[in-house]
Amino acid sequence: MRPERFDKIIKKFLKFLNLALWTFLVIILILWYSNNKEKFFPKREIKQIPNPINPFK
């Protein structure tokens, strides 16, 4: 195998590896966030309104 061709193969492999690792990182961050979003945005509990037609009465 010629060295120039080998260099091209290594460059293509490194580009692919870089893209694969970034994609993997983004997927891991999305999955982590979806499992922990309750910590960042807790659900608000709505208190029961005694008179739903006019709550200020």
XYZ file of N, CA and C in Angstrom:
171
model
N 0.834 -1.181 0.000
C 0.000 0.000 0.000
C 0.881 1.248 0.000
N 0.499 2.207 -0.832
C 1.278 3.441 -0.892
C 1.006 4.302 0.327
N 2.011 5.059 0.781
C 1.835 5.891 1.978
C 0.755 6.967 1.815
N 0.599 7.532 0.589
C -0.402 8.577 0.383
C -1.808 8.022 0.589
N -2.008 6.816 0.082
C -3.334 6.198 0.208
C -3.609 5.852 1.674
N -2.592 5.382 2.351
C -2.725 5.042 3.762
C -3.053 6.286 4.585
N -2.420 7.410 4.243
C -2.709 8.674 4.937
C -4.155 9.104 4.727
N -4.674 8.947 3.502
C -6.067 9.301 3.223
C -7.018 8.428 4.034
N -6.706 7.140 4.115
C -7.563 6.230 4.879
C -7.564 6.620 6.357
N -6.399 6.968 6.892
C -6.314 7.378 8.302
C -7.094 8.667 8.523
N -6.972 9.645 7.600
C -7.704 10.908 7.741
C -9.212 10.671 7.704
N -9.680 9.820 6.791
C -11.111 9.526 6.714
C -11.584 8.825 7.985
N -10.777 7.899 8.486
C -11.144 7.184 9.705
C -11.218 8.136 10.899
N -10.266 9.066 11.000
C -10.281 10.023 12.106
C -11.476 10.976 12.019
N -11.838 11.382 10.793
C -13.031 12.224 10.639
C -14.277 11.461 11.068
N -14.368 10.203 10.644
C -15.521 9.383 11.022
C -15.556 9.166 12.534
N -14.392 8.895 13.124
C -14.318 8.674 14.569
C -14.728 9.937 15.322
N -14.293 11.088 14.854
C -14.671 12.355 15.471
C -16.187 12.548 15.413
N -16.780 12.332 14.257
C -18.224 12.467 14.101
C -18.963 11.458 14.976
N -18.492 10.229 15.030
C -19.146 9.198 15.826
C -19.092 9.534 17.311
N -17.952 10.028 17.781
C -17.837 10.363 19.198
C -18.720 11.560 19.572
N -18.785 12.577 18.723
C -19.656 13.720 19.000
C -21.118 13.296 19.005
N -21.496 12.449 18.061
C -22.875 11.955 18.008
C -23.194 11.173 19.272
N -22.267 10.317 19.692
C -22.446 9.530 20.912
C -22.595 10.450 22.122
N -21.773 11.486 22.197
C -21.842 12.429 23.310
C -23.190 13.148 23.345
N -23.663 13.593 22.195
C -24.955 14.287 22.121
C -26.089 13.354 22.542
N -26.049 12.108 22.095
C -27.090 11.142 22.474
C -27.059 10.897 23.975
N -25.870 10.757 24.543
C -25.747 10.542 25.993
C -26.305 11.745 26.752
N -25.993 12.971 26.306
C -26.509 14.168 26.981
C -28.030 14.260 26.886
N -28.597 13.928 25.735
C -30.055 13.963 25.578
C -30.708 12.933 26.495
N -30.154 11.731 26.549
C -30.721 10.700 27.422
C -30.588 11.081 28.890
N -29.449 11.659 29.269
C -29.248 12.072 30.659
C -30.251 13.164 31.029
N -30.429 14.127 30.129
C -31.373 15.213 30.407
C -32.798 14.680 30.511
N -33.177 13.774 29.622
C -34.545 13.268 29.668
C -34.804 12.475 30.945
N -33.778 11.869 31.513
C -33.947 11.154 32.780
C -33.943 12.089 33.978
N -33.348 13.272 33.858
C -33.190 14.173 34.999
C -33.923 15.499 34.854
N -34.853 15.626 33.911
C -35.477 16.938 33.713
C -36.391 17.339 34.859
N -36.831 16.389 35.689
C -37.639 16.737 36.865
C -36.820 17.587 37.844
N -35.516 17.376 37.896
C -34.662 18.161 38.787
C -34.564 19.613 38.325
N -34.560 19.826 37.011
C -34.417 21.168 36.464
C -35.749 21.909 36.408
N -36.807 21.192 36.063
C -38.133 21.790 35.932
C -39.135 20.975 36.747
N -39.205 21.220 38.049
C -40.149 20.456 38.862
C -41.595 20.789 38.489
N -42.457 19.805 38.610
C -43.868 20.022 38.295
C -44.499 20.858 39.396
N -45.284 21.825 38.975
C -45.995 22.659 39.947
C -47.294 21.966 40.315
N -47.576 21.967 41.594
C -48.844 21.406 42.034
C -49.866 22.529 42.095
N -50.992 22.308 41.443
C -52.050 23.308 41.434
C -52.938 23.044 42.640
N -53.075 24.062 43.462
C -53.930 23.923 44.626
C -55.383 23.873 44.168
N -56.167 23.163 44.913
C -57.572 23.040 44.543
C -58.277 24.378 44.735
N -58.983 24.776 43.721
C -59.712 26.043 43.752
C -61.103 25.757 44.317
N -61.490 26.451 45.401
C -62.784 26.148 46.008
C -63.969 26.481 45.104
N -63.909 27.604 44.390
C -64.999 27.989 43.505
C -64.406 28.140 42.106
N -64.545 27.130 41.240
C -63.890 27.200 39.926
C -64.450 28.290 39.008
N -65.676 28.734 39.258
C -66.246 29.769 38.372
C -65.617 31.130 38.691
N -65.554 31.455 39.976
C -64.928 32.706 40.396
C -63.997 32.407 41.565
N -62.722 32.168 41.300
C -61.813 31.757 42.373
C -61.518 32.860 43.383
N -61.893 34.118 43.088
C -61.580 35.206 44.004
C -62.687 35.472 45.013
N -63.797 34.752 44.934
C -64.894 34.922 45.897
C -64.565 34.275 47.203
